[in-house]
Short mmCIF file of C-alpha atoms and ligand atoms in Angstrom, two decimals:
data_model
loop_
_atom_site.label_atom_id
_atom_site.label_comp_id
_atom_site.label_asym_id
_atom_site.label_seq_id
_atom_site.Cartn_x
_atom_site.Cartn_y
_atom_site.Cartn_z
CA UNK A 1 81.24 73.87 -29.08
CA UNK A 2 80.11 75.22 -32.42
CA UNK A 3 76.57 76.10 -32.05
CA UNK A 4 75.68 79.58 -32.78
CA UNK A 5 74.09 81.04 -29.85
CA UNK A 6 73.42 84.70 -30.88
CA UNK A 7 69.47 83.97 -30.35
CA UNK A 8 69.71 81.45 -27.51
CA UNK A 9 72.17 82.46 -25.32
CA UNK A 10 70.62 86.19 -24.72
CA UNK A 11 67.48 86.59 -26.24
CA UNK A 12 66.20 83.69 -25.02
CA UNK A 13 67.44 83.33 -21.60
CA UNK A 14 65.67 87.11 -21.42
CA UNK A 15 62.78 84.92 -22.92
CA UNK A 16 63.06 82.19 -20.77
CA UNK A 17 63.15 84.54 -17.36
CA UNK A 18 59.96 86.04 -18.82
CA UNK A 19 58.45 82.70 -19.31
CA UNK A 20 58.92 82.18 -15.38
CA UNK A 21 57.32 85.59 -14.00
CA UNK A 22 54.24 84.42 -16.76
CA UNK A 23 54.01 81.18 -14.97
CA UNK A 24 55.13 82.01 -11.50
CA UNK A 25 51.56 80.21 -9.83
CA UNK A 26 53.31 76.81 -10.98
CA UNK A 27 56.37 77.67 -10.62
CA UNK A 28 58.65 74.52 -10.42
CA UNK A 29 59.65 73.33 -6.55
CA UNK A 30 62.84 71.48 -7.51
CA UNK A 31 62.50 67.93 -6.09
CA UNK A 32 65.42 66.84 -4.11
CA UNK A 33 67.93 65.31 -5.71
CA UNK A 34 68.55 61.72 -5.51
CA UNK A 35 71.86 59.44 -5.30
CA UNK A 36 71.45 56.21 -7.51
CA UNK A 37 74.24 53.56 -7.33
CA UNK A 38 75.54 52.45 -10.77
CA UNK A 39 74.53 48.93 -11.81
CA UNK A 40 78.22 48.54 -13.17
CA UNK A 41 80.34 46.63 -10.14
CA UNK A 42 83.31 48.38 -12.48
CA UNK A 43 82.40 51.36 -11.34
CA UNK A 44 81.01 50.53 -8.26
CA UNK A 45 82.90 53.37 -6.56
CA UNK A 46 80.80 55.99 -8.54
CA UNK A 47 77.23 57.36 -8.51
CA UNK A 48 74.93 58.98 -10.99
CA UNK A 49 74.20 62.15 -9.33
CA UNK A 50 71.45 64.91 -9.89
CA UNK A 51 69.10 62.90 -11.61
CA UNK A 52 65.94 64.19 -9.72
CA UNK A 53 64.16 60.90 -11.66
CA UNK A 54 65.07 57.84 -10.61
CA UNK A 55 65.09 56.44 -13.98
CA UNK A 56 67.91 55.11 -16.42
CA UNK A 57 69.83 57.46 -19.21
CA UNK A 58 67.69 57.53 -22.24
CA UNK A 59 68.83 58.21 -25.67
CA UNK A 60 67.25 58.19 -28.97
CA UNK A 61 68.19 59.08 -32.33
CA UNK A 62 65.54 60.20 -34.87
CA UNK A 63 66.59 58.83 -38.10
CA UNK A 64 65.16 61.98 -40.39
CA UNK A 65 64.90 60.84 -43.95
CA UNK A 66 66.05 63.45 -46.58
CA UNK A 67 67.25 62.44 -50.00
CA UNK A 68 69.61 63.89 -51.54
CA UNK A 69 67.45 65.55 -54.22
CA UNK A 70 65.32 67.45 -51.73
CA UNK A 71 68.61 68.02 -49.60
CA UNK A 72 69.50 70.58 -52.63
CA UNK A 73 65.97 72.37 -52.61
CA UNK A 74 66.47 72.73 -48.89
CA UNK A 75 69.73 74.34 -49.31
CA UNK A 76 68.71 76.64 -51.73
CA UNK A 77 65.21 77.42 -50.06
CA UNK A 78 67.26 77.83 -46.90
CA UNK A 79 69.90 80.28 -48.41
CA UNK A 80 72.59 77.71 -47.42
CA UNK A 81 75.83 78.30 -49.41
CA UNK A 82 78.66 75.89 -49.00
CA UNK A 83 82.37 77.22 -48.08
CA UNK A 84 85.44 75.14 -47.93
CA UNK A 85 85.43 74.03 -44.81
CA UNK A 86 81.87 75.40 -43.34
CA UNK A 87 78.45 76.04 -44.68
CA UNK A 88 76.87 79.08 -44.28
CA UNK A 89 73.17 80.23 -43.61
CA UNK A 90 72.39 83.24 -45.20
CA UNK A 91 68.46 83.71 -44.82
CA UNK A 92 67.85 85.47 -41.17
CA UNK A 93 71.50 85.75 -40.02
CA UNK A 94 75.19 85.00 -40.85
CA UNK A 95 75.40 81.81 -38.70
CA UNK A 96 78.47 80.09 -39.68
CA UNK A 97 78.36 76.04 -39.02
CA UNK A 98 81.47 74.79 -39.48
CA UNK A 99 81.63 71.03 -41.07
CA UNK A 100 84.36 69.07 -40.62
CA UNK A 101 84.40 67.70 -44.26
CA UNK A 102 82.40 68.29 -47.21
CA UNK A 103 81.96 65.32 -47.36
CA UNK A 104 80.33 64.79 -43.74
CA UNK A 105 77.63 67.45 -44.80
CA UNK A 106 76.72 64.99 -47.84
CA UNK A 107 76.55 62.02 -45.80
CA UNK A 108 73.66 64.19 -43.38
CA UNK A 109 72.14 64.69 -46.65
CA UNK A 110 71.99 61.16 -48.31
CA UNK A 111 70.56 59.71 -45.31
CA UNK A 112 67.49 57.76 -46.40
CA UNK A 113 69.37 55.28 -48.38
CA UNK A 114 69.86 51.86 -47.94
CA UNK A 115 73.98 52.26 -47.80
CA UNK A 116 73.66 55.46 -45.38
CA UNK A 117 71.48 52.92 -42.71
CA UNK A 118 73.80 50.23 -43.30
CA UNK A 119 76.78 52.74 -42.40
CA UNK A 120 75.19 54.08 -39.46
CA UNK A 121 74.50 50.24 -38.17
CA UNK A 122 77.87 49.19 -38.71
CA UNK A 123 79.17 52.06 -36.09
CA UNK A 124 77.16 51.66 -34.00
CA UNK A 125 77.48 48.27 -33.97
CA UNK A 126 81.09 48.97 -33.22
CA UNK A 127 81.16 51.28 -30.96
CA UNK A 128 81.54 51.10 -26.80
CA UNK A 129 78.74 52.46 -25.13
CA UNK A 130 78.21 52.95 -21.73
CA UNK A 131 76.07 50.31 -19.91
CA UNK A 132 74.04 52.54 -17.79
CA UNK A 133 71.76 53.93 -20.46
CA UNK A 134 68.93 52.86 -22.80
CA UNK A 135 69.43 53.13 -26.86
CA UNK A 136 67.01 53.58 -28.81
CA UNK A 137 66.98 54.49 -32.53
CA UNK A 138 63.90 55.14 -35.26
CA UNK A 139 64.20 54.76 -38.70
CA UNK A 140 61.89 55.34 -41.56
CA UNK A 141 59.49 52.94 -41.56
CA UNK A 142 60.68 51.25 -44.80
CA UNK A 143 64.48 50.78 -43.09
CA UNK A 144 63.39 49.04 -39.96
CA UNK A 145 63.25 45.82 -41.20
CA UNK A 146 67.14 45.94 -42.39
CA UNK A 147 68.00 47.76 -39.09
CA UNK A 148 66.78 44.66 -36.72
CA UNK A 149 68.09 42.59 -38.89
CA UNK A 150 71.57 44.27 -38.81
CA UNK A 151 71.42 46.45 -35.10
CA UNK A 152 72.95 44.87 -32.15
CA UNK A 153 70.31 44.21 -29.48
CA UNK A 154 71.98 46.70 -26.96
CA UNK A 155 70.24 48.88 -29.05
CA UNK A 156 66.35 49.01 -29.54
CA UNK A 157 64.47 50.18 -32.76
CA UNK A 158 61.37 52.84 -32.54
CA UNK A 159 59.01 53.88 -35.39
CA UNK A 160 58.77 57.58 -35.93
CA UNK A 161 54.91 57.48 -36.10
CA UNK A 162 51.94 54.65 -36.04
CA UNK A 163 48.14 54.33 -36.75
CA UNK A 164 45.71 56.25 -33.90
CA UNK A 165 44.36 52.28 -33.16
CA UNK A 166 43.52 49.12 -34.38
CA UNK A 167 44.81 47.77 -38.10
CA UNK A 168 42.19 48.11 -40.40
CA UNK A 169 41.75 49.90 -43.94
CA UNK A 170 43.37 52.38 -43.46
CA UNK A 171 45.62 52.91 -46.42
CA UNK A 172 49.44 53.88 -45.85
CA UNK A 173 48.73 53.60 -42.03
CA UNK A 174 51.08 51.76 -40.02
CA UNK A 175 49.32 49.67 -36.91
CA UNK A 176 50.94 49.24 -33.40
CA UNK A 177 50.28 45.62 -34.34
CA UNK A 178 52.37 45.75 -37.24
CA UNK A 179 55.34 47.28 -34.88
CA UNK A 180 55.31 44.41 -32.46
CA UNK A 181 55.35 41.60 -35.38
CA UNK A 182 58.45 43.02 -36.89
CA UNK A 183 60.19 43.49 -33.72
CA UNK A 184 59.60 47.26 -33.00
CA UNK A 185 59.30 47.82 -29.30
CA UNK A 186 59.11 51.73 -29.16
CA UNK A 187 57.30 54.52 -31.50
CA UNK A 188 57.71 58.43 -31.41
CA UNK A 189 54.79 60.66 -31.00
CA UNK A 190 54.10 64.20 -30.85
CA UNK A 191 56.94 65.04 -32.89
CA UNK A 192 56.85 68.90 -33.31
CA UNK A 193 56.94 68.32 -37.33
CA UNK A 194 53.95 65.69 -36.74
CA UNK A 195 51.88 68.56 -35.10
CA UNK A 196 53.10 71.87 -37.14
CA UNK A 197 53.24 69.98 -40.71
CA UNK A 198 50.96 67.39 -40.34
CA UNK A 199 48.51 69.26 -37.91
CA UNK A 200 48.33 66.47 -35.39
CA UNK A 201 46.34 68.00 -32.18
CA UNK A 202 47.37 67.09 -28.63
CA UNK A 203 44.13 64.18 -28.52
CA UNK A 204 44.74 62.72 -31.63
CA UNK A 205 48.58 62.45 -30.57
CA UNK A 206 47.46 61.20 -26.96
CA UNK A 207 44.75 58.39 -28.24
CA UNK A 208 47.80 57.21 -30.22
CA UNK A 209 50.22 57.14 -27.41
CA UNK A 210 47.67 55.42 -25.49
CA UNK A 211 46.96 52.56 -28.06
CA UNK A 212 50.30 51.84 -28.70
CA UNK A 213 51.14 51.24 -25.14
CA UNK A 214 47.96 49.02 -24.76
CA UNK A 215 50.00 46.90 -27.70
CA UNK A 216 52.58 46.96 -25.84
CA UNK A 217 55.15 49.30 -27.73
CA UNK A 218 56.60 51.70 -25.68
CA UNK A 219 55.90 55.98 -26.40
CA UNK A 220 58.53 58.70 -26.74
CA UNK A 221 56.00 61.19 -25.91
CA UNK A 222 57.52 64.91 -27.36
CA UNK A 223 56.17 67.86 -26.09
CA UNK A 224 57.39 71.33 -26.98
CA UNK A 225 56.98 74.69 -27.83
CA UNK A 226 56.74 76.99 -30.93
CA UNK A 227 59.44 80.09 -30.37
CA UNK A 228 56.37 82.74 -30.55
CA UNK A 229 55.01 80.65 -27.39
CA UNK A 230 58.31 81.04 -25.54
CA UNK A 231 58.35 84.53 -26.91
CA UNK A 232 54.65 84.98 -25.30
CA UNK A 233 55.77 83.53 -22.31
CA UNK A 234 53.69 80.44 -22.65
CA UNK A 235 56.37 77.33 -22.18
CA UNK A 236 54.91 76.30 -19.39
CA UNK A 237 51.06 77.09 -20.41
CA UNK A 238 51.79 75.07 -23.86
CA UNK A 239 53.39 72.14 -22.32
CA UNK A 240 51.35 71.46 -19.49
CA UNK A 241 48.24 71.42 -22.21
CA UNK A 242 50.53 69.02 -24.02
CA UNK A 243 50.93 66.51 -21.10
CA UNK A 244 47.22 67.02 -19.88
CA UNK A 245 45.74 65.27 -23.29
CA UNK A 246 48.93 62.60 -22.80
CA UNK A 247 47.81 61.87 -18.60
CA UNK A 248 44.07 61.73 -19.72
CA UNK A 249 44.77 59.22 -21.91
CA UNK A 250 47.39 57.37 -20.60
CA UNK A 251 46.90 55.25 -17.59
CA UNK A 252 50.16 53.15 -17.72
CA UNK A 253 53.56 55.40 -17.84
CA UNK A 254 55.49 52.53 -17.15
CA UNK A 255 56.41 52.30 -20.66
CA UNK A 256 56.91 56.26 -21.40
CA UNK A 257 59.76 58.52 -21.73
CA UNK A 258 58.98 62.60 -22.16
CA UNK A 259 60.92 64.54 -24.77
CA UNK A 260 60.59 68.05 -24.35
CA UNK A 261 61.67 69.26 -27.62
CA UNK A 262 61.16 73.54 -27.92
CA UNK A 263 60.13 73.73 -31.31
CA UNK A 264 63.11 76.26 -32.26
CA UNK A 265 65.65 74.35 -31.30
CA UNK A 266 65.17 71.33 -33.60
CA UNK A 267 67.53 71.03 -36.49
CA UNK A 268 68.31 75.06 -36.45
CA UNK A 269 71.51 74.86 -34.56
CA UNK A 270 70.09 77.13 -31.80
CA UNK A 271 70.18 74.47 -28.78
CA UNK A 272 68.06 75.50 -25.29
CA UNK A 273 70.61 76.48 -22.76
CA UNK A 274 70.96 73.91 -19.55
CA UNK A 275 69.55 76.37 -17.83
CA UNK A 276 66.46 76.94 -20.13
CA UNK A 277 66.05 73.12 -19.95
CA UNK A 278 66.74 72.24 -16.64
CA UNK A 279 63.82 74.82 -16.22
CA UNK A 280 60.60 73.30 -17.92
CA UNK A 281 61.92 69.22 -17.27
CA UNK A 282 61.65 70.30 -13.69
CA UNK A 283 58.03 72.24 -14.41
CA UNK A 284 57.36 69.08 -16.26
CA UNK A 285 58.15 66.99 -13.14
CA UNK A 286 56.36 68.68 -11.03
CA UNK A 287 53.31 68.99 -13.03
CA UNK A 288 53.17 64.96 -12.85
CA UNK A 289 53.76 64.90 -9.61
CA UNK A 290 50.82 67.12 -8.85
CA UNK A 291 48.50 65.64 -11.51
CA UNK A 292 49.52 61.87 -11.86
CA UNK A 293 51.41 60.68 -9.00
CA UNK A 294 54.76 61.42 -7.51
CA UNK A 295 55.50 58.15 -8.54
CA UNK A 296 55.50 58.74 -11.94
CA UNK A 297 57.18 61.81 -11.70
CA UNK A 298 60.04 60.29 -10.14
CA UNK A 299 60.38 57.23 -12.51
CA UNK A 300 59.61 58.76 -15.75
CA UNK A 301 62.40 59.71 -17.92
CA UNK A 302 62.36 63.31 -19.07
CA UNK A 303 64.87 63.78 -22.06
CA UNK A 304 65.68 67.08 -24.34
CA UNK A 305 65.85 67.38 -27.49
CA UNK A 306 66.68 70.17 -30.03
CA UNK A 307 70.04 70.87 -31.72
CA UNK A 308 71.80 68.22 -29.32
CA UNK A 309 75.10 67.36 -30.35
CA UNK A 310 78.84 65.88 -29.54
CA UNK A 311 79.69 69.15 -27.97
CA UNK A 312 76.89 70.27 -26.23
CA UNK A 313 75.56 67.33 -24.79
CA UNK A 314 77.75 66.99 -21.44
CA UNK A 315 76.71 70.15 -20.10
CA UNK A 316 72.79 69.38 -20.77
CA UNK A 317 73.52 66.04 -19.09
CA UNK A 318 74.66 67.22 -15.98
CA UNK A 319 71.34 68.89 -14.92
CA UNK A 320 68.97 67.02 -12.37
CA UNK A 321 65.78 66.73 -14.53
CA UNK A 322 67.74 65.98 -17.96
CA UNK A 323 67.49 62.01 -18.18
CA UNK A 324 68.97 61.94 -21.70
CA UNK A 325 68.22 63.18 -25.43
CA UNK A 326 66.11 62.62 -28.55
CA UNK A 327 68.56 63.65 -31.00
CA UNK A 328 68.30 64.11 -34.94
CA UNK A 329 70.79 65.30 -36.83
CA UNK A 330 73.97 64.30 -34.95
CA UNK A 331 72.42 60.99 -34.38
CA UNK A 332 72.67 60.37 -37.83
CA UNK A 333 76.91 60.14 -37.44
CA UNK A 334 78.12 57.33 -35.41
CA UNK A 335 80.67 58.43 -33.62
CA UNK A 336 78.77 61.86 -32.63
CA UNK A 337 76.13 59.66 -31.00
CA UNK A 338 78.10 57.32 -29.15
CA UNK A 339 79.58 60.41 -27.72
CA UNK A 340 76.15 61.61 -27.02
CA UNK A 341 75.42 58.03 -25.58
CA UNK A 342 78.21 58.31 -23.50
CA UNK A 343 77.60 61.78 -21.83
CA UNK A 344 76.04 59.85 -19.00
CA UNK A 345 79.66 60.09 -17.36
CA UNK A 346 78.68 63.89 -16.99
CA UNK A 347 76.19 62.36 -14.27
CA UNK A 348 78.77 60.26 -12.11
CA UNK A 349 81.43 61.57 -10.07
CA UNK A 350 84.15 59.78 -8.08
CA UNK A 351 82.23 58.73 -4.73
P1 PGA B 401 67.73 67.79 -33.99
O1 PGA B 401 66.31 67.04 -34.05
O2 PGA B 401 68.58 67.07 -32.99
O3 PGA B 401 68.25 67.65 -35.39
O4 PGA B 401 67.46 69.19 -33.61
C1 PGA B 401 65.69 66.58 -32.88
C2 PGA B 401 64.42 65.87 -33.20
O5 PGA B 401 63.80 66.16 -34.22
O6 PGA B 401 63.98 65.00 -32.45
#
């Protein structure tokens, strides 16, 4: 495992053990973990343990577009200075990140072409993936179209964004109604770049989430936050506000996954610890449980995301209230996401 963990494996478990003395009145009860049998007569000798939901593996991959020409700004704005074999970032600290090719690194960078989707498609079109776990990936808007055309349909596409309600004038909006004619079954909301960049506030994000499931298109819900928060020891504090705006909208979460995604964990490398994320799904879970229903808070899916990759994502897996991943960057190479796919195994053991 590659990621550089000077910040997250000691300063911010420190952080994160603040975070719980700052929120000790809802502290977490851990709800007991459940046995589910496997679906798969192959492996009908084997269980998915520790999954304190009751709902299936859940993985998404958030097709980020950059283009090669503001790829190279990035790099230079970021102080990023390419080695033989690694690339370096120079700005705040000497974190190494080894790449396995040159050539790899490019590939991360050229996504939002029509060749890099059609790539991507092809392996995962090839690849084995584990039946016991729902696929979903987003595009850009402007690739969907050729990705349900090309995707296999063990795989389902999401949009990255969509209009707050109906279709109307609304000029470069995208309506839920627009999903569900081309085929679009799921939609991402509450993306931490959609709130920071864009300055989408926790309503505005919730009336979405609510309008698209009243289309019927199913809502990654993300929730997350900033690294000052965690600093400030308000996780818990920011992601329970986060949830309230989505349960006073939503009244169906039949059709919703959570994505807890800390803010300073996506794309920098610095991944949450198990531990750290184990922590707030099960907050999360039990905040549901006392203000929806314990219903919900045992079917709905609660996935991470945040620097999750090949390597790291077995360990993540294997804690109770992680039901899978929203992952960016390493979704964006095949094989690293079937891998990531496929860490579902972490959650079975020989009977
Ligand atoms: P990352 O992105 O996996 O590249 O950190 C996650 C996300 O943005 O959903």
């Amino acid at each position: 495992m590659w990621a550089p963990s000077s910040l997250a494996s000691s300063q911010l478990s420190r952080l994160g053990a603040r975070d719980l003395r700052g929120a000790a009145a809802v502290a977490p009860a851990a709800p007991a973990p459940q046995q589910l049998r496997l679906g798969c007569s192959r492996r009908r000798a084997q269980r998915v343990v520790a999954m304190a939901g009751s709902g299936k593996f859940f993985v998404g991959g958030n097709w980020k577009c950059v283009s090669a020409r503001s790829a190279s700004s990035a790099l230079h704005a970021w102080g990023i200075s390419l080695l033989d074999d690694s690339f370096v970032l120079k700005n705040h600290c000497s974190f190494v990140y080894p790449a396995s090719s040159l050539w790899e690194l490019a590939l991360l960078f050229l996504n939002g072409t029509k060749d890099f989707v059609s790539k991507l498609v092809s392996e995962l079109n090839a690849a084995t993936l584990e039946p016991d776990v729902d696929v979903v990936v987003a595009p850009p808007f402007i690739y969907i179209d050729q990705v349900k055309n090309s995707l296999t349909d063990r795989i389902e596409v999401s949009a990255q964004n969509v209009w707050v309600g109906k279709g109307g004038a609304y000029t470069g909006e995208i309506s839920a109604e627009q999903l569900v004619d081309i085929g679009c079954k799921w939609v991402i909301l509450g993306h931490s770049e959609r709130r920071n960049i864009i300055g989408e506030t926790d309503e505005f994000i919730a009336k979405k989430a609510a309008y698209a499931l009243s289309q019927n298109v199913k809502v990654i819900a993300c929730i997350g936050e900033l690294l000052e928060e965690r600093e400030a020891g308000k996780t818990f504090e920011v992601c329970f506000k986060q949830m309230k705006a989505y349960a006073d909208s939503i009244t169906n979460w039949a059709d919703v996954v959570i994505a807890y995604e800390p803010v300073w964990a996506i794309g920098t490398g610095k991944v949450a610890s198990p531990e750290q994320a184990q922590e707030v799904h099960a907050a999360v879970r039990d905040w549901l449980k006392t203000n929806v229903s314990p219903e919900v808070a045992s079917s709905v899916r609660i996935i991470y995301g945040g620097s999750v990759n090949a390597g790291n994502c077995a360990d993540l897996a294997k804690k109770e209230d992680i039901d899978g991943f929203l992952v960016g960057g390493a979704s964006l190479k095949g094989p690293d996401f079937t891998t990531i796919i496929n860490s579902v195994t972490s959650k079975k053991v020989a009977a």
